Amino acid sequence: MDSDFPPLFGCPISMELMEDPVTISTGVTYERKSIEKWLFTYNNKTCPATMQTLAAGDFVITPNLNLKRLILAWKITDSSASPATIEEVRSLLATVESSPFKVSSLRKLRSMIETSDEMKSGFVRLNGIGIVVNVVVQILIDCSDFWTFEACEEAVGVLSQLPISNEDKLFDEMSKREELMKSIAIVLQRGSAEGRFYAVKILRNIAKNTNFNWGSVLEEQGIDFFKPLLELVSDEFSTKASSCALDVMMEILALSKSSRVKAIEAGAVCILIELLPESGRSKCERMLQILQSLCECAEGRLALVEHGMGIAAVTKKILNVSNVATKMGVKILLWISSFHPNERVVEEMMACGVVKKLMMILHMDGGGGGRSSTKEKAIKILKMHGSSWRRSPCFPSELKNYLMFVNIE
């Protein structure tokens, strides 16, 4: 039930149904634990929804008891109101098309099509996509106007509820109207927490489900396309937005070297390394996949070895998360071993426990028929640097004979 709640009942930070709604000085309501973490744990000085700067005396949190009662009542009745009709969709679209006051109608549209396939189909038949896209691209004319920007964010929210594939009308609009993607990129870069989530959700659907040509977008946006994605990846408040951002990066970075270079210039390697130690399984696997893609470039490998935590963070995940994470971690270490075989890197690898992890892979992966690709990579690394590691006074004596065996295998 919680996934179908009315939009006004959702926290703009977490995008989840609020249980303890509180209001701050800007008039925006949030889930208490989310806004307290934003303001007091991370010491932010802005309202995350409006990005207004908060003065020293504005850090007052007031319980929104009326909204809390409404949410409780909605939970009990489970939205017993009569279902929306196609005629209501038609009326709301007419208002969006003709009235300067579009925000309320767009919110209602989003709520109506969010949970009903029938409403989605009716919305498309009534040229809803064309009408809403016209609202989105207005941001290119005047992105400094608050009401234009808010209407654009709500319009992006409507579009984020629609399916996107090569055959869908929304993708057709994306292909024909370059200004639509530019507008979504602006919302991703400058929008509220909610607006940015809607924008990255659309980008995720495009990246995963279509053959969209990202070349012109990346050429025009450059590193500015990746910076907001990396901010969302780092977002501890909205796990949904963070997950979408990782998916977008995975899909786009697989397309070309130029996209990987731009992501590296935006700081992707450093950010992912710093997030990796505390990441859970799903997030960790995707981060390692992105790092693996980035390490195919010389710039990515250099960024990883120059980061104080780079080798250690990758090594720690080997054999501690999943077979998938281990496979990608070993491949990253093979890239580093092959292209940065200098003394400092080799010593750092041993100090971080790389040798022990590689030996464990050889021992644990010994069953079945033949060597796995991960075991082959582990042997390659040991053969490359085994002689250097054996000479080190820090090398465990019990492993020296085994390492000699590996080197002559």
Short mmCIF file of C-alpha atoms in Angstrom, two decimals:
data_model
loop_
_atom_site.label_atom_id
_atom_site.label_comp_id
_atom_site.label_asym_id
_atom_site.label_seq_id
_atom_site.Cartn_x
_atom_site.Cartn_y
_atom_site.Cartn_z
CA MET A 1 0.00 0.00 0.00
CA ASP A 2 2.77 2.49 0.91
CA SER A 3 4.06 2.57 -2.67
CA ASP A 4 0.70 4.01 -3.85
CA PHE A 5 0.40 6.91 -1.38
CA PRO A 6 -0.69 10.40 -2.52
CA PRO A 7 2.31 12.55 -3.50
CA LEU A 8 1.66 15.11 -0.74
CA PHE A 9 2.14 12.36 1.85
CA GLY A 10 5.68 11.64 0.66
CA CYS A 11 8.87 13.09 2.13
CA PRO A 12 10.70 15.22 -0.48
CA ILE A 13 14.02 13.78 0.74
CA SER A 14 13.40 10.05 1.09
CA MET A 15 10.43 9.86 -1.33
CA GLU A 16 8.80 7.52 1.21
CA LEU A 17 5.46 7.79 3.00
CA MET A 18 5.88 10.04 6.04
CA GLU A 19 5.19 8.71 9.51
CA ASP A 20 6.25 11.72 11.57
CA PRO A 21 5.84 14.78 9.30
CA VAL A 22 7.44 18.03 10.44
CA THR A 23 7.54 21.46 8.81
CA ILE A 24 10.52 23.85 8.65
CA SER A 25 10.60 27.62 8.22
CA THR A 26 10.23 27.50 4.42
CA GLY A 27 6.82 25.83 4.82
CA VAL A 28 7.95 22.49 3.38
CA THR A 29 7.12 19.31 5.28
CA TYR A 30 9.53 16.39 5.67
CA GLU A 31 9.85 13.12 7.54
CA ARG A 32 11.42 14.08 10.88
CA LYS A 33 14.40 11.71 10.76
CA SER A 34 15.25 12.75 7.19
CA ILE A 35 15.26 16.51 7.76
CA GLU A 36 17.03 16.18 11.11
CA LYS A 37 19.79 14.20 9.44
CA TRP A 38 19.99 16.78 6.62
CA LEU A 39 20.19 19.76 8.99
CA PHE A 40 21.91 18.50 12.13
CA THR A 41 24.00 15.49 11.11
CA TYR A 42 25.29 16.87 7.81
CA ASN A 43 25.03 20.55 8.80
CA ASN A 44 23.33 21.68 5.61
CA LYS A 45 22.10 25.29 5.59
CA THR A 46 19.40 25.00 2.93
CA CYS A 47 15.88 23.67 2.53
CA PRO A 48 16.40 20.54 0.37
CA ALA A 49 13.14 21.01 -1.57
CA THR A 50 13.45 24.72 -2.42
CA MET A 51 17.23 25.17 -1.89
CA GLN A 52 16.47 28.38 0.04
CA THR A 53 19.21 29.34 2.48
CA LEU A 54 18.14 29.03 6.12
CA ALA A 55 19.13 31.76 8.56
CA ALA A 56 20.54 30.89 11.96
CA GLY A 57 17.14 31.18 13.62
CA ASP A 58 15.29 29.18 10.98
CA PHE A 59 16.33 25.71 12.16
CA VAL A 60 13.03 25.17 13.93
CA ILE A 61 11.12 21.94 13.28
CA THR A 62 7.39 21.97 13.92
CA PRO A 63 5.27 18.79 13.97
CA ASN A 64 2.65 18.85 11.20
CA LEU A 65 -0.16 17.25 13.17
CA ASN A 66 -2.87 17.92 10.59
CA LEU A 67 -0.92 16.11 7.89
CA LYS A 68 -0.11 13.29 10.27
CA ARG A 69 -3.83 12.80 10.97
CA LEU A 70 -4.57 12.82 7.24
CA ILE A 71 -1.92 10.17 6.61
CA LEU A 72 -3.28 7.99 9.40
CA ALA A 73 -6.81 8.37 8.04
CA TRP A 74 -5.64 7.49 4.55
CA LYS A 75 -3.92 4.39 5.85
CA ILE A 76 -7.15 3.27 7.49
CA THR A 77 -9.45 3.97 4.54
CA ASP A 78 -6.86 3.06 1.88
CA SER A 79 -8.10 5.76 -0.44
CA SER A 80 -11.78 4.89 -0.53
CA ALA A 81 -12.58 7.87 -2.79
CA SER A 82 -14.11 7.19 -6.19
CA PRO A 83 -11.57 6.38 -8.92
CA ALA A 84 -10.40 9.00 -11.37
CA THR A 85 -11.93 9.14 -14.84
CA ILE A 86 -10.57 9.89 -18.29
CA GLU A 87 -12.69 13.04 -18.35
CA GLU A 88 -10.81 14.31 -15.31
CA VAL A 89 -7.53 13.67 -17.12
CA ARG A 90 -8.87 15.59 -20.13
CA SER A 91 -9.90 18.51 -17.92
CA LEU A 92 -6.55 18.66 -16.13
CA LEU A 93 -4.66 18.59 -19.43
CA ALA A 94 -6.79 21.47 -20.71
CA THR A 95 -5.89 23.45 -17.59
CA VAL A 96 -2.18 22.67 -17.98
CA GLU A 97 -2.32 23.77 -21.62
CA SER A 98 -4.21 27.02 -21.10
CA SER A 99 -3.65 28.25 -17.54
CA PRO A 100 -0.52 29.92 -16.13
CA PHE A 101 -1.23 28.09 -12.86
CA LYS A 102 -0.19 24.58 -13.79
CA VAL A 103 1.46 23.09 -10.69
CA SER A 104 -1.65 21.83 -8.92
CA SER A 105 -3.06 20.24 -12.07
CA LEU A 106 0.26 18.55 -12.84
CA ARG A 107 0.41 17.12 -9.33
CA LYS A 108 -3.08 15.70 -9.71
CA LEU A 109 -2.17 14.20 -13.09
CA ARG A 110 0.90 12.53 -11.61
CA SER A 111 -1.16 11.08 -8.78
CA MET A 112 -3.81 9.78 -11.20
CA ILE A 113 -1.49 8.07 -13.67
CA GLU A 114 0.91 6.80 -11.01
CA THR A 115 -1.10 3.73 -10.09
CA SER A 116 -3.50 3.20 -13.00
CA ASP A 117 -2.55 1.73 -16.37
CA GLU A 118 -5.93 2.86 -17.69
CA MET A 119 -5.16 6.47 -16.75
CA LYS A 120 -1.71 6.18 -18.34
CA SER A 121 -3.25 4.96 -21.61
CA GLY A 122 -5.89 7.71 -21.55
CA PHE A 123 -3.21 10.32 -20.83
CA VAL A 124 -1.22 9.21 -23.89
CA ARG A 125 -4.31 9.07 -26.15
CA LEU A 126 -5.22 12.64 -25.18
CA ASN A 127 -1.77 13.91 -26.28
CA GLY A 128 -0.78 14.30 -22.63
CA ILE A 129 2.88 13.68 -23.44
CA GLY A 130 3.05 16.53 -25.95
CA ILE A 131 1.26 18.92 -23.58
CA VAL A 132 3.46 18.07 -20.59
CA VAL A 133 6.67 18.14 -22.64
CA ASN A 134 5.81 21.71 -23.67
CA VAL A 135 5.76 22.61 -19.97
CA VAL A 136 9.13 20.93 -19.36
CA VAL A 137 10.96 22.78 -22.14
CA GLN A 138 9.75 26.17 -20.89
CA ILE A 139 12.63 25.98 -18.43
CA LEU A 140 15.01 26.71 -21.31
CA ILE A 141 13.31 30.08 -21.84
CA ASP A 142 13.47 31.22 -18.23
CA CYS A 143 14.96 28.85 -15.66
CA SER A 144 15.27 31.66 -13.09
CA ASP A 145 11.50 32.04 -12.68
CA PHE A 146 10.39 30.06 -9.62
CA TRP A 147 6.94 29.12 -10.95
CA THR A 148 8.30 28.04 -14.32
CA PHE A 149 10.88 25.87 -12.59
CA GLU A 150 8.33 24.36 -10.20
CA ALA A 151 5.94 23.59 -13.06
CA CYS A 152 8.80 22.02 -15.00
CA GLU A 153 9.69 19.77 -12.04
CA GLU A 154 6.09 18.66 -11.66
CA ALA A 155 5.89 17.99 -15.40
CA VAL A 156 9.04 15.87 -15.21
CA GLY A 157 7.33 14.05 -12.33
CA VAL A 158 4.39 13.23 -14.61
CA LEU A 159 6.67 11.93 -17.37
CA SER A 160 8.61 9.81 -14.86
CA GLN A 161 5.46 7.70 -14.29
CA LEU A 162 5.29 6.62 -17.95
CA PRO A 163 6.97 3.57 -19.47
CA ILE A 164 9.85 4.22 -21.86
CA SER A 165 10.98 1.88 -24.60
CA ASN A 166 11.94 2.25 -28.26
CA GLU A 167 8.27 1.89 -29.21
CA ASP A 168 6.77 4.30 -26.67
CA LYS A 169 5.57 7.77 -27.57
CA LEU A 170 7.67 9.41 -24.86
CA PHE A 171 10.86 8.01 -26.41
CA ASP A 172 9.68 9.33 -29.77
CA GLU A 173 9.39 12.81 -28.23
CA MET A 174 12.86 12.43 -26.71
CA SER A 175 14.33 11.55 -30.11
CA LYS A 176 12.60 14.40 -31.96
CA ARG A 177 13.00 17.17 -29.39
CA GLU A 178 16.57 17.68 -28.21
CA GLU A 179 15.42 20.45 -25.89
CA LEU A 180 13.53 17.91 -23.77
CA MET A 181 16.71 16.13 -22.68
CA LYS A 182 18.41 19.49 -22.07
CA SER A 183 15.52 20.50 -19.80
CA ILE A 184 15.67 17.23 -17.85
CA ALA A 185 19.43 17.76 -17.42
CA ILE A 186 18.74 21.22 -15.93
CA VAL A 187 16.32 19.71 -13.41
CA LEU A 188 18.91 17.06 -12.56
CA GLN A 189 21.52 19.75 -11.94
CA ARG A 190 19.49 22.46 -10.19
CA GLY A 191 16.22 20.92 -9.08
CA SER A 192 14.85 20.07 -5.65
CA ALA A 193 15.40 16.61 -4.16
CA GLU A 194 12.07 15.49 -5.55
CA GLY A 195 12.65 17.00 -8.98
CA ARG A 196 16.09 15.43 -9.27
CA PHE A 197 14.64 12.04 -8.39
CA TYR A 198 12.06 12.33 -11.16
CA ALA A 199 14.76 13.42 -13.63
CA VAL A 200 17.15 10.58 -12.80
CA LYS A 201 14.28 8.08 -12.89
CA ILE A 202 13.55 9.11 -16.49
CA LEU A 203 17.24 8.89 -17.40
CA ARG A 204 17.45 5.41 -15.85
CA ASN A 205 14.47 4.20 -17.88
CA ILE A 206 15.94 5.64 -21.07
CA ALA A 207 19.38 4.15 -20.43
CA LYS A 208 18.10 0.68 -19.58
CA ASN A 209 15.21 0.31 -22.01
CA THR A 210 16.06 2.21 -25.20
CA ASN A 211 18.79 2.68 -27.78
CA PHE A 212 18.94 6.43 -27.17
CA ASN A 213 22.02 8.14 -28.63
CA TRP A 214 23.76 9.79 -25.67
CA GLY A 215 26.58 11.21 -27.77
CA SER A 216 25.12 14.69 -28.31
CA VAL A 217 24.03 15.00 -24.67
CA LEU A 218 27.47 14.07 -23.34
CA GLU A 219 29.18 16.28 -25.91
CA GLU A 220 27.16 19.30 -24.83
CA GLN A 221 26.97 18.64 -21.08
CA GLY A 222 30.43 17.15 -20.53
CA ILE A 223 31.35 16.59 -16.90
CA ASP A 224 28.29 18.62 -15.85
CA PHE A 225 26.17 15.62 -16.81
CA PHE A 226 28.02 13.33 -14.41
CA LYS A 227 28.45 15.69 -11.44
CA PRO A 228 24.77 15.64 -10.35
CA LEU A 229 24.64 11.88 -10.94
CA LEU A 230 27.58 11.44 -8.58
CA GLU A 231 25.91 13.71 -6.03
CA LEU A 232 22.87 11.44 -6.12
CA VAL A 233 25.04 8.31 -5.85
CA SER A 234 26.44 9.84 -2.66
CA ASP A 235 22.97 10.70 -1.33
CA GLU A 236 22.33 8.75 1.87
CA PHE A 237 18.80 10.10 2.20
CA SER A 238 17.16 8.94 -1.01
CA THR A 239 18.24 5.39 -1.73
CA LYS A 240 15.91 5.27 -4.74
CA ALA A 241 17.57 8.25 -6.41
CA SER A 242 21.01 6.87 -5.57
CA SER A 243 20.13 3.51 -7.10
CA CYS A 244 18.79 5.13 -10.28
CA ALA A 245 21.95 7.24 -10.63
CA LEU A 246 24.15 4.14 -10.40
CA ASP A 247 22.07 2.42 -13.07
CA VAL A 248 22.37 5.42 -15.39
CA MET A 249 26.14 5.53 -14.99
CA MET A 250 26.53 1.78 -15.53
CA GLU A 251 24.61 1.89 -18.81
CA ILE A 252 26.17 5.07 -20.22
CA LEU A 253 29.78 4.26 -19.28
CA ALA A 254 29.53 0.96 -21.12
CA LEU A 255 28.94 2.81 -24.40
CA SER A 256 32.17 4.68 -25.06
CA LYS A 257 35.61 5.61 -23.79
CA SER A 258 34.79 9.32 -24.07
CA SER A 259 31.92 8.92 -21.58
CA ARG A 260 34.27 7.17 -19.15
CA VAL A 261 36.86 9.93 -19.44
CA LYS A 262 34.23 12.59 -18.71
CA ALA A 263 33.04 10.66 -15.63
CA ILE A 264 36.63 10.38 -14.39
CA GLU A 265 37.11 14.13 -14.86
CA ALA A 266 33.94 14.66 -12.82
CA GLY A 267 35.56 12.79 -9.91
CA ALA A 268 33.80 9.44 -10.26
CA VAL A 269 36.73 7.27 -9.17
CA CYS A 270 37.40 9.19 -5.96
CA ILE A 271 33.73 9.38 -5.00
CA LEU A 272 33.08 5.69 -5.61
CA ILE A 273 36.17 4.63 -3.65
CA GLU A 274 35.04 6.67 -0.66
CA LEU A 275 31.52 5.22 -0.81
CA LEU A 276 32.62 1.63 -1.39
CA PRO A 277 33.58 0.63 2.21
CA GLU A 278 30.07 1.24 3.62
CA SER A 279 28.08 0.01 0.62
CA GLY A 280 25.71 -2.96 0.76
CA ARG A 281 25.80 -5.84 -1.69
CA SER A 282 23.69 -4.42 -4.53
CA LYS A 283 25.27 -0.98 -4.41
CA CYS A 284 28.76 -2.43 -4.00
CA GLU A 285 28.45 -4.65 -7.08
CA ARG A 286 27.30 -1.75 -9.21
CA MET A 287 30.05 0.54 -7.91
CA LEU A 288 32.68 -2.10 -8.66
CA GLN A 289 31.26 -2.54 -12.15
CA ILE A 290 31.55 1.20 -12.74
CA LEU A 291 35.09 1.25 -11.33
CA GLN A 292 35.99 -1.66 -13.59
CA SER A 293 34.76 0.31 -16.61
CA LEU A 294 36.66 3.40 -15.53
CA CYS A 295 39.87 1.39 -14.97
CA GLU A 296 39.82 0.40 -18.62
CA CYS A 297 41.05 3.97 -19.18
CA ALA A 298 44.54 5.08 -18.19
CA GLU A 299 43.01 8.10 -16.44
CA GLY A 300 40.80 5.85 -14.32
CA ARG A 301 43.63 3.55 -13.28
CA LEU A 302 45.80 6.52 -12.34
CA ALA A 303 42.99 8.05 -10.26
CA LEU A 304 42.54 4.77 -8.37
CA VAL A 305 46.20 4.19 -7.53
CA GLU A 306 46.69 7.84 -6.52
CA HIS A 307 43.77 7.68 -4.09
CA GLY A 308 44.97 6.68 -0.63
CA MET A 309 42.08 4.24 -0.16
CA GLY A 310 41.81 2.95 -3.73
CA ILE A 311 43.57 -0.42 -3.59
CA ALA A 312 42.48 -1.07 0.00
CA ALA A 313 38.80 -0.37 -0.69
CA VAL A 314 38.68 -2.72 -3.68
CA THR A 315 40.66 -5.44 -1.91
CA LYS A 316 38.41 -5.41 1.13
CA LYS A 317 35.38 -6.29 -1.00
CA ILE A 318 37.04 -9.36 -2.54
CA LEU A 319 35.60 -12.55 -0.94
CA ASN A 320 33.53 -10.42 1.45
CA VAL A 321 30.47 -9.52 -0.66
CA SER A 322 29.64 -11.94 -3.47
CA ASN A 323 31.20 -13.92 -6.31
CA VAL A 324 30.28 -11.08 -8.67
CA ALA A 325 32.06 -8.51 -6.50
CA THR A 326 35.11 -10.77 -6.18
CA LYS A 327 35.31 -11.25 -9.93
CA MET A 328 35.20 -7.51 -10.61
CA GLY A 329 37.58 -6.67 -7.76
CA VAL A 330 40.22 -9.09 -9.06
CA LYS A 331 39.85 -7.70 -12.57
CA ILE A 332 40.43 -4.17 -11.26
CA LEU A 333 43.56 -5.35 -9.44
CA LEU A 334 44.78 -7.02 -12.63
CA TRP A 335 44.41 -3.72 -14.51
CA ILE A 336 46.38 -1.95 -11.78
CA SER A 337 49.06 -4.68 -11.63
CA SER A 338 49.53 -4.62 -15.40
CA PHE A 339 49.73 -0.88 -15.95
CA HIS A 340 51.16 0.41 -12.64
CA PRO A 341 53.81 -2.14 -11.62
CA ASN A 342 55.89 0.41 -9.69
CA GLU A 343 57.36 -0.34 -6.29
CA ARG A 344 54.95 1.82 -4.31
CA VAL A 345 51.86 0.20 -5.83
CA VAL A 346 53.24 -3.33 -5.41
CA GLU A 347 54.07 -2.67 -1.73
CA GLU A 348 50.67 -1.11 -1.14
CA MET A 349 48.95 -4.15 -2.62
CA MET A 350 50.73 -6.44 -0.20
CA ALA A 351 50.07 -4.14 2.76
CA CYS A 352 46.36 -4.10 1.91
CA GLY A 353 46.15 -7.90 1.92
CA VAL A 354 45.98 -8.47 -1.84
CA VAL A 355 48.37 -11.44 -1.68
CA LYS A 356 46.36 -13.23 1.00
CA LYS A 357 43.11 -12.67 -0.90
CA LEU A 358 44.60 -14.00 -4.13
CA MET A 359 45.93 -17.07 -2.34
CA MET A 360 42.52 -17.68 -0.84
CA ILE A 361 40.97 -17.54 -4.31
CA LEU A 362 43.40 -20.19 -5.54
CA HIS A 363 42.59 -22.39 -2.56
CA MET A 364 38.83 -21.91 -2.56
CA ASP A 365 38.39 -22.09 -6.30
CA GLY A 366 40.20 -25.38 -6.73
CA GLY A 367 37.21 -27.67 -7.32
CA GLY A 368 35.39 -28.43 -10.57
CA GLY A 369 36.86 -28.84 -14.00
CA GLY A 370 39.61 -26.40 -14.86
CA ARG A 371 40.43 -22.91 -13.72
CA SER A 372 37.90 -20.12 -13.54
CA SER A 373 38.62 -16.77 -15.19
CA THR A 374 38.96 -15.20 -11.72
CA LYS A 375 41.54 -17.79 -10.69
CA GLU A 376 43.45 -17.19 -13.93
CA LYS A 377 43.57 -13.47 -13.20
CA ALA A 378 44.76 -14.13 -9.64
CA ILE A 379 47.59 -16.31 -10.96
CA LYS A 380 48.59 -13.62 -13.48
CA ILE A 381 48.89 -11.03 -10.70
CA LEU A 382 50.91 -13.39 -8.51
CA LYS A 383 53.25 -14.24 -11.38
CA MET A 384 53.79 -10.56 -12.17
CA HIS A 385 54.74 -9.50 -8.65
CA GLY A 386 55.41 -12.71 -6.73
CA SER A 387 59.18 -12.31 -6.72
CA SER A 388 58.91 -8.76 -5.33
CA TRP A 389 56.44 -9.83 -2.64
CA ARG A 390 58.61 -12.79 -1.53
CA ARG A 391 61.57 -10.50 -0.89
CA SER A 392 59.57 -8.25 1.40
CA PRO A 393 60.16 -8.68 5.16
CA CYS A 394 56.39 -8.27 5.64
CA PHE A 395 55.54 -11.28 3.49
CA PRO A 396 54.10 -14.20 5.53
CA SER A 397 56.68 -16.99 5.61
CA GLU A 398 54.04 -19.71 5.35
CA LEU A 399 53.01 -18.43 1.93
CA LYS A 400 56.48 -18.23 0.34
CA ASN A 401 56.65 -21.85 -0.82
CA TYR A 402 53.13 -21.70 -2.21
CA LEU A 403 53.93 -18.50 -4.07
CA MET A 404 57.03 -20.10 -5.58
CA PHE A 405 54.83 -22.97 -6.77
CA VAL A 406 52.46 -20.52 -8.42
CA ASN A 407 55.29 -18.77 -10.20
CA ILE A 408 56.63 -21.92 -11.80
CA GLU A 409 53.19 -23.47 -12.55
#
